[in-house]
């Protein structure tokens, strides 16, 4: 198929394209009416970020959605943003920015292909089935050309899939490896079945933590769909503000985001609340994919022993088992997750640097970093919480 037939366009808003058209590339897996594999690249999620003011003017996240059309049909798209900082990305390049600017360069603005504030692996180059090769090629070439034409320092595609990382590397992009901790469902019938796979010490520790969490004096509920009400979001907003202020200085999402999400994607969310006398005191928000539960936000107004572990990790495992989900992705970083059954998992990103000398320095850094990440994953996996073949561990 002739590459010259493809027309690449930049859209300043997802309101410029129909939801069905965008989703034909973003989530063709949901064409049967089921859940998308990735709720975060859907038209409804990305538009909610826009309409709520979580991205756009004044946020440092200016939408520059990349689209590729073949004979008038959308064959590929990418959620791309012009960035004036490196906040809300979770693949850290602050040291790159400092080094480049110390040498007299201008690192910002840069281009970022990603889902804002969402360290969850998924396709970043959204290609209509049947157009995989030419679709991704058009997006990569279009993004690099846009960066070069506008003398932007760099282009980044973060939390892409492994297949995209391999394809992007063949197209001349640099690959970066990082790690997260994910829980995998080994066809468990219940939480007890999961515990049975752990070493005796880890099993006892989790039981102890769950018992401690239950001592806060109330009940824990998981709400989704029509069970979610405005008052639940009022409570969760208070939790989210507290966490955002402590971690990032200010929350990334606006209060309006949760109202829009309630209307547009209530079935895509699972809100875990700890309540005492009917009043929420802590909560954790998850998004539901076809195969994965994505843990996103946590907060509280009261601190109780192990309540964070219960709401964010153990309740997520309960939900995944009950709904037949294959995994739980519990967000960025956190080696403390290892003891709670979440194993180190490789994540990927792609990078293009305009300055040849700086690109060479970054490439050497990425090669060394990648080796270190691989070694750390191997070590952490070996020290994981699951039973070894030692008979004593099985007692």
Short mmCIF file of C-alpha atoms in Angstrom, two decimals:
data_model
loop_
_atom_site.label_atom_id
_atom_site.label_comp_id
_atom_site.label_asym_id
_atom_site.label_seq_id
_atom_site.Cartn_x
_atom_site.Cartn_y
_atom_site.Cartn_z
CA UNK A 1 0.00 0.00 0.00
CA UNK A 2 1.42 3.40 -0.96
CA UNK A 3 2.62 5.37 2.08
CA UNK A 4 2.02 8.62 0.13
CA UNK A 5 -1.71 8.02 0.30
CA UNK A 6 -1.68 8.50 4.05
CA UNK A 7 -2.54 11.95 5.39
CA UNK A 8 -1.33 12.79 8.88
CA UNK A 9 -3.26 15.45 10.81
CA UNK A 10 -3.00 17.06 14.25
CA UNK A 11 -6.22 17.61 16.20
CA UNK A 12 -6.35 20.10 19.04
CA UNK A 13 -9.33 18.38 20.65
CA UNK A 14 -11.01 15.00 20.58
CA UNK A 15 -14.28 16.85 20.03
CA UNK A 16 -13.08 17.19 16.44
CA UNK A 17 -13.49 13.46 15.83
CA UNK A 18 -16.40 11.11 16.50
CA UNK A 19 -16.05 8.71 19.38
CA UNK A 20 -16.82 5.70 17.17
CA UNK A 21 -14.13 6.72 14.70
CA UNK A 22 -11.42 7.19 17.36
CA UNK A 23 -12.43 4.00 19.19
CA UNK A 24 -12.25 1.99 15.97
CA UNK A 25 -8.49 2.39 16.39
CA UNK A 26 -8.26 2.76 20.18
CA UNK A 27 -10.38 -0.20 21.24
CA UNK A 28 -11.49 -2.38 18.32
CA UNK A 29 -11.57 -5.21 20.87
CA UNK A 30 -14.70 -3.59 22.32
CA UNK A 31 -16.60 -3.64 19.02
CA UNK A 32 -18.60 -6.58 20.38
CA UNK A 33 -20.00 -4.34 23.11
CA UNK A 34 -17.68 -5.63 25.81
CA UNK A 35 -15.09 -3.79 27.82
CA UNK A 36 -12.02 -2.38 26.08
CA UNK A 37 -8.69 -3.90 26.99
CA UNK A 38 -7.48 -0.40 27.84
CA UNK A 39 -10.06 2.10 29.17
CA UNK A 40 -7.53 4.94 29.18
CA UNK A 41 -7.12 5.40 25.43
CA UNK A 42 -10.86 5.43 24.76
CA UNK A 43 -12.43 8.60 23.40
CA UNK A 44 -14.54 8.98 26.55
CA UNK A 45 -11.59 8.91 28.96
CA UNK A 46 -9.34 11.25 27.00
CA UNK A 47 -12.21 13.65 26.32
CA UNK A 48 -13.06 13.68 30.04
CA UNK A 49 -9.51 14.89 30.73
CA UNK A 50 -10.04 17.69 28.22
CA UNK A 51 -13.55 18.75 29.20
CA UNK A 52 -12.66 18.80 32.90
CA UNK A 53 -9.66 21.06 32.34
CA UNK A 54 -7.26 18.41 33.63
CA UNK A 55 -5.33 18.85 30.37
CA UNK A 56 -5.24 21.90 28.12
CA UNK A 57 -4.48 25.56 28.73
CA UNK A 58 -2.45 26.23 31.87
CA UNK A 59 -1.76 22.57 32.69
CA UNK A 60 1.42 21.98 30.68
CA UNK A 61 -0.45 19.26 28.76
CA UNK A 62 -1.59 20.72 25.42
CA UNK A 63 -3.45 18.14 23.29
CA UNK A 64 -1.91 17.47 19.89
CA UNK A 65 -3.73 14.29 18.88
CA UNK A 66 -1.97 12.59 16.00
CA UNK A 67 -4.18 10.99 13.35
CA UNK A 68 -3.47 9.16 10.10
CA UNK A 69 -6.08 8.82 7.33
CA UNK A 70 -5.99 6.58 4.29
CA UNK A 71 -8.44 7.57 1.55
CA UNK A 72 -10.46 9.48 4.14
CA UNK A 73 -10.60 6.63 6.69
CA UNK A 74 -8.89 6.90 10.06
CA UNK A 75 -6.37 4.06 10.23
CA UNK A 76 -4.26 5.17 13.20
CA UNK A 77 -4.19 7.69 16.04
CA UNK A 78 -2.08 8.57 19.06
CA UNK A 79 -2.83 10.60 22.21
CA UNK A 80 -0.04 13.15 21.94
CA UNK A 81 0.60 16.28 24.02
CA UNK A 82 2.98 19.21 23.90
CA UNK A 83 4.57 19.32 27.36
CA UNK A 84 6.12 22.28 29.16
CA UNK A 85 7.29 20.13 32.11
CA UNK A 86 7.79 16.48 33.02
CA UNK A 87 5.12 16.11 35.69
CA UNK A 88 2.50 13.36 35.63
CA UNK A 89 4.48 11.00 33.39
CA UNK A 90 6.07 8.42 35.77
CA UNK A 91 8.92 7.72 33.32
CA UNK A 92 11.33 10.25 34.71
CA UNK A 93 13.46 12.40 32.40
CA UNK A 94 14.17 15.30 34.78
CA UNK A 95 17.89 14.50 34.70
CA UNK A 96 17.84 14.63 30.90
CA UNK A 97 16.18 18.02 30.98
CA UNK A 98 18.69 19.33 33.52
CA UNK A 99 21.67 18.05 31.54
CA UNK A 100 20.38 19.42 28.23
CA UNK A 101 19.59 22.85 29.63
CA UNK A 102 22.89 22.98 31.54
CA UNK A 103 24.59 22.54 28.18
CA UNK A 104 22.65 25.49 26.77
CA UNK A 105 19.77 23.63 25.14
CA UNK A 106 16.04 24.10 25.55
CA UNK A 107 14.38 20.85 26.64
CA UNK A 108 10.81 22.14 26.83
CA UNK A 109 8.47 22.01 25.08
CA UNK A 110 8.66 18.34 24.18
CA UNK A 111 6.13 15.96 22.64
CA UNK A 112 4.67 13.12 24.67
CA UNK A 113 2.59 10.20 23.36
CA UNK A 114 0.92 8.84 26.46
CA UNK A 115 -2.15 8.90 28.66
CA UNK A 116 -1.74 11.80 31.10
CA UNK A 117 -1.20 10.91 34.76
CA UNK A 118 -1.63 7.20 33.99
CA UNK A 119 1.33 4.81 34.38
CA UNK A 120 -0.51 1.87 32.82
CA UNK A 121 0.85 -0.16 29.92
CA UNK A 122 -1.22 -0.10 26.76
CA UNK A 123 -1.05 0.63 23.07
CA UNK A 124 0.13 4.16 22.39
CA UNK A 125 0.01 3.85 18.61
CA UNK A 126 -3.66 3.08 18.10
CA UNK A 127 -3.97 1.31 14.79
CA UNK A 128 -7.07 -0.04 13.08
CA UNK A 129 -6.83 -3.84 12.66
CA UNK A 130 -5.33 -4.74 9.32
CA UNK A 131 -3.22 -1.58 9.09
CA UNK A 132 -0.67 -2.33 11.82
CA UNK A 133 2.50 -1.82 9.80
CA UNK A 134 1.66 1.29 7.81
CA UNK A 135 -0.40 2.78 10.64
CA UNK A 136 2.36 2.80 13.25
CA UNK A 137 4.93 3.85 10.67
CA UNK A 138 2.79 6.83 9.69
CA UNK A 139 2.34 7.89 13.31
CA UNK A 140 6.03 7.57 14.17
CA UNK A 141 7.16 9.38 11.04
CA UNK A 142 4.54 12.07 11.53
CA UNK A 143 5.45 12.67 15.18
CA UNK A 144 9.21 12.80 14.48
CA UNK A 145 8.66 15.14 11.53
CA UNK A 146 6.48 17.41 13.68
CA UNK A 147 9.14 17.49 16.41
CA UNK A 148 11.92 18.23 13.91
CA UNK A 149 9.95 20.89 12.01
CA UNK A 150 9.15 22.72 15.24
CA UNK A 151 12.65 22.26 16.67
CA UNK A 152 11.24 20.42 19.68
CA UNK A 153 13.98 18.79 21.75
CA UNK A 154 12.44 15.36 22.01
CA UNK A 155 9.55 12.95 21.50
CA UNK A 156 8.53 10.29 24.01
CA UNK A 157 6.01 7.44 23.98
CA UNK A 158 5.64 6.11 27.51
CA UNK A 159 4.12 2.86 28.82
CA UNK A 160 3.80 1.43 25.33
CA UNK A 161 3.48 -2.29 24.71
CA UNK A 162 6.45 -4.58 24.17
CA UNK A 163 5.45 -5.08 20.54
CA UNK A 164 5.39 -1.32 20.02
CA UNK A 165 8.79 -0.99 21.68
CA UNK A 166 10.28 -3.56 19.31
CA UNK A 167 8.66 -1.96 16.26
CA UNK A 168 9.67 1.54 17.36
CA UNK A 169 13.27 0.46 17.83
CA UNK A 170 13.31 -0.85 14.27
CA UNK A 171 12.09 2.59 13.17
CA UNK A 172 15.04 4.30 14.85
CA UNK A 173 13.58 5.21 18.24
CA UNK A 174 15.42 4.51 21.49
CA UNK A 175 13.91 2.01 23.92
CA UNK A 176 13.81 2.51 27.66
CA UNK A 177 13.04 -0.25 30.17
CA UNK A 178 11.46 0.34 33.57
CA UNK A 179 9.61 -1.81 36.08
CA UNK A 180 6.32 -1.96 37.91
CA UNK A 181 4.69 -4.53 40.19
CA UNK A 182 1.70 -6.47 38.86
CA UNK A 183 -0.44 -9.20 40.39
CA UNK A 184 -1.20 -12.18 38.16
CA UNK A 185 -4.29 -14.34 38.53
CA UNK A 186 -3.33 -18.01 38.44
CA UNK A 187 -6.98 -19.06 38.00
CA UNK A 188 -7.61 -18.58 41.70
CA UNK A 189 -11.05 -19.49 42.98
CA UNK A 190 -10.75 -17.07 45.89
CA UNK A 191 -8.25 -15.08 47.96
CA UNK A 192 -7.44 -18.18 50.02
CA UNK A 193 -6.32 -19.90 46.83
CA UNK A 194 -3.93 -17.05 46.16
CA UNK A 195 -2.58 -17.20 49.72
CA UNK A 196 -1.94 -20.92 49.31
CA UNK A 197 0.60 -20.11 46.60
CA UNK A 198 2.65 -17.92 48.95
CA UNK A 199 5.39 -18.85 51.34
CA UNK A 200 4.22 -19.47 54.89
CA UNK A 201 5.76 -16.26 56.23
CA UNK A 202 4.22 -14.05 53.53
CA UNK A 203 0.87 -15.78 53.90
CA UNK A 204 0.80 -15.11 57.64
CA UNK A 205 1.85 -11.50 57.15
CA UNK A 206 -0.96 -10.79 54.69
CA UNK A 207 -3.54 -12.37 56.99
CA UNK A 208 -2.22 -10.22 59.81
CA UNK A 209 -2.39 -7.06 57.68
CA UNK A 210 -5.94 -7.77 56.57
CA UNK A 211 -6.99 -8.32 60.18
CA UNK A 212 -5.33 -5.06 61.25
CA UNK A 213 -7.01 -3.17 58.42
CA UNK A 214 -10.38 -4.48 59.53
CA UNK A 215 -9.89 -2.91 62.97
CA UNK A 216 -10.66 0.63 61.74
CA UNK A 217 -14.21 0.19 63.00
CA UNK A 218 -16.30 0.19 59.87
CA UNK A 219 -16.94 -1.63 56.61
CA UNK A 220 -15.37 -1.75 53.17
CA UNK A 221 -17.47 -1.56 50.01
CA UNK A 222 -16.60 -1.67 46.31
CA UNK A 223 -18.91 0.39 44.12
CA UNK A 224 -19.21 0.47 40.37
CA UNK A 225 -21.74 1.47 37.72
CA UNK A 226 -25.06 2.82 38.97
CA UNK A 227 -24.01 2.29 42.61
CA UNK A 228 -21.63 5.24 42.28
CA UNK A 229 -23.26 8.46 43.43
CA UNK A 230 -22.16 12.14 43.52
CA UNK A 231 -21.63 11.97 47.28
CA UNK A 232 -19.08 9.22 46.78
CA UNK A 233 -17.08 11.48 44.49
CA UNK A 234 -17.35 14.34 47.00
CA UNK A 235 -15.69 12.09 49.56
CA UNK A 236 -13.12 10.72 47.18
CA UNK A 237 -12.19 14.19 45.97
CA UNK A 238 -11.20 15.06 49.53
CA UNK A 239 -9.01 11.95 49.69
CA UNK A 240 -7.49 12.64 46.27
CA UNK A 241 -6.67 16.25 47.12
CA UNK A 242 -4.77 15.18 50.22
CA UNK A 243 -2.70 12.61 48.32
CA UNK A 244 -2.09 14.98 45.41
CA UNK A 245 -0.92 17.77 47.67
CA UNK A 246 1.56 15.49 49.43
CA UNK A 247 2.90 13.71 46.32
CA UNK A 248 2.74 16.25 43.50
CA UNK A 249 2.11 19.63 45.15
CA UNK A 250 -1.36 19.85 43.63
CA UNK A 251 -3.79 17.28 42.20
CA UNK A 252 -3.49 16.48 38.50
CA UNK A 253 -7.20 15.88 37.96
CA UNK A 254 -9.86 18.51 38.56
CA UNK A 255 -13.01 17.92 40.59
CA UNK A 256 -15.03 18.11 37.38
CA UNK A 257 -13.22 15.10 35.95
CA UNK A 258 -14.96 12.78 38.39
CA UNK A 259 -18.39 14.19 37.52
CA UNK A 260 -17.76 13.74 33.80
CA UNK A 261 -16.35 10.26 34.36
CA UNK A 262 -19.44 9.38 36.40
CA UNK A 263 -21.63 10.19 33.41
CA UNK A 264 -19.36 8.80 30.69
CA UNK A 265 -17.71 5.73 32.20
CA UNK A 266 -19.20 4.68 35.52
CA UNK A 267 -19.08 1.05 34.41
CA UNK A 268 -15.33 1.39 33.84
CA UNK A 269 -14.60 2.30 37.46
CA UNK A 270 -14.49 0.42 40.76
CA UNK A 271 -14.33 2.66 43.83
CA UNK A 272 -13.30 0.96 47.07
CA UNK A 273 -14.46 2.88 50.14
CA UNK A 274 -13.79 2.35 53.82
CA UNK A 275 -16.78 3.72 55.73
CA UNK A 276 -17.55 4.13 59.38
CA UNK A 277 -21.14 4.89 60.36
CA UNK A 278 -21.85 5.51 56.69
CA UNK A 279 -19.12 8.15 56.36
CA UNK A 280 -16.19 7.39 53.99
CA UNK A 281 -12.78 7.82 55.62
CA UNK A 282 -10.56 6.33 52.87
CA UNK A 283 -10.85 5.18 49.29
CA UNK A 284 -9.06 3.70 46.29
CA UNK A 285 -10.15 4.19 42.68
CA UNK A 286 -9.59 1.51 40.06
CA UNK A 287 -10.38 1.39 36.34
CA UNK A 288 -11.61 -1.84 34.81
CA UNK A 289 -10.27 -3.24 31.56
CA UNK A 290 -11.33 -6.42 29.83
CA UNK A 291 -8.46 -8.39 31.36
CA UNK A 292 -6.91 -6.02 33.89
CA UNK A 293 -7.86 -4.01 36.95
CA UNK A 294 -5.86 -0.78 36.98
CA UNK A 295 -5.29 0.71 40.42
CA UNK A 296 -5.03 4.47 40.11
CA UNK A 297 -5.71 6.73 43.11
CA UNK A 298 -5.82 6.41 46.87
CA UNK A 299 -6.44 8.80 49.73
CA UNK A 300 -7.77 9.06 53.27
CA UNK A 301 -8.78 11.50 55.98
CA UNK A 302 -7.87 9.12 58.79
CA UNK A 303 -4.80 6.91 59.05
CA UNK A 304 -5.27 3.31 60.18
CA UNK A 305 -2.78 0.45 60.19
CA UNK A 306 -2.66 -1.45 56.89
CA UNK A 307 -5.79 0.20 55.49
CA UNK A 308 -3.83 1.40 52.47
CA UNK A 309 -2.67 -2.15 51.72
CA UNK A 310 -6.20 -3.47 52.13
CA UNK A 311 -7.97 -0.96 49.90
CA UNK A 312 -5.33 -0.69 47.19
CA UNK A 313 -3.89 -4.21 46.95
CA UNK A 314 -5.99 -6.86 48.67
CA UNK A 315 -9.41 -5.52 47.67
CA UNK A 316 -8.08 -5.22 44.10
CA UNK A 317 -7.07 -8.90 44.17
CA UNK A 318 -10.51 -9.83 45.52
CA UNK A 319 -12.18 -7.90 42.71
CA UNK A 320 -9.95 -9.40 40.01
CA UNK A 321 -10.62 -12.95 41.21
CA UNK A 322 -14.37 -12.36 41.50
CA UNK A 323 -14.57 -10.91 37.98
CA UNK A 324 -12.15 -13.28 36.26
CA UNK A 325 -9.55 -10.63 35.47
CA UNK A 326 -6.05 -11.81 34.56
CA UNK A 327 -4.03 -9.20 36.43
CA UNK A 328 -3.93 -6.14 38.64
CA UNK A 329 -1.65 -3.24 37.75
CA UNK A 330 -1.16 -1.27 40.94
CA UNK A 331 0.48 1.85 39.52
CA UNK A 332 4.05 3.09 39.46
CA UNK A 333 6.94 1.96 41.63
CA UNK A 334 6.64 0.45 45.10
CA UNK A 335 8.87 -2.49 46.06
CA UNK A 336 6.63 -2.92 49.13
CA UNK A 337 4.11 -4.48 46.72
CA UNK A 338 6.39 -7.50 46.29
CA UNK A 339 5.60 -8.87 49.74
CA UNK A 340 1.91 -8.57 48.91
CA UNK A 341 1.96 -10.80 45.86
CA UNK A 342 2.76 -8.26 43.15
CA UNK A 343 5.70 -9.29 40.98
CA UNK A 344 8.20 -7.07 39.12
CA UNK A 345 7.20 -6.57 35.50
CA UNK A 346 9.07 -4.89 32.67
CA UNK A 347 7.55 -1.73 31.19
CA UNK A 348 8.62 0.05 28.02
CA UNK A 349 8.91 3.49 26.48
CA UNK A 350 10.26 4.95 23.24
CA UNK A 351 12.28 8.12 22.79
CA UNK A 352 13.58 10.38 20.03
CA UNK A 353 16.13 13.13 20.71
CA UNK A 354 16.73 15.79 18.10
CA UNK A 355 20.30 16.74 19.02
CA UNK A 356 22.64 13.97 17.76
CA UNK A 357 25.23 14.42 20.51
CA UNK A 358 22.64 14.43 23.27
CA UNK A 359 20.88 11.47 21.66
CA UNK A 360 24.12 9.49 21.77
CA UNK A 361 24.59 10.27 25.46
CA UNK A 362 21.00 9.27 26.26
CA UNK A 363 21.38 6.03 24.30
CA UNK A 364 24.42 5.03 26.37
CA UNK A 365 22.51 5.86 29.54
CA UNK A 366 19.51 3.78 28.44
CA UNK A 367 21.69 0.78 27.60
CA UNK A 368 23.22 0.81 31.08
CA UNK A 369 19.89 1.47 32.77
CA UNK A 370 18.23 -1.36 30.86
CA UNK A 371 20.83 -3.86 32.03
CA UNK A 372 20.38 -2.71 35.64
CA UNK A 373 16.59 -2.96 35.43
CA UNK A 374 16.81 -6.47 34.02
CA UNK A 375 19.14 -7.59 36.80
CA UNK A 376 16.92 -6.03 39.48
CA UNK A 377 13.82 -7.76 38.14
CA UNK A 378 15.66 -11.09 38.17
CA UNK A 379 16.77 -10.58 41.78
CA UNK A 380 13.38 -9.37 43.01
CA UNK A 381 11.58 -12.21 41.29
CA UNK A 382 13.88 -14.71 42.96
CA UNK A 383 13.13 -13.14 46.34
CA UNK A 384 9.40 -13.00 45.59
CA UNK A 385 6.67 -14.07 48.01
CA UNK A 386 5.68 -17.30 46.30
CA UNK A 387 6.49 -20.77 47.56
CA UNK A 388 9.69 -22.39 46.43
CA UNK A 389 10.13 -26.12 45.88
CA UNK A 390 11.34 -26.50 49.46
CA UNK A 391 9.02 -28.94 51.31
CA UNK A 392 9.42 -26.92 54.51
CA UNK A 393 7.89 -23.88 52.74
CA UNK A 394 4.77 -25.89 51.96
CA UNK A 395 3.90 -26.60 55.57
#
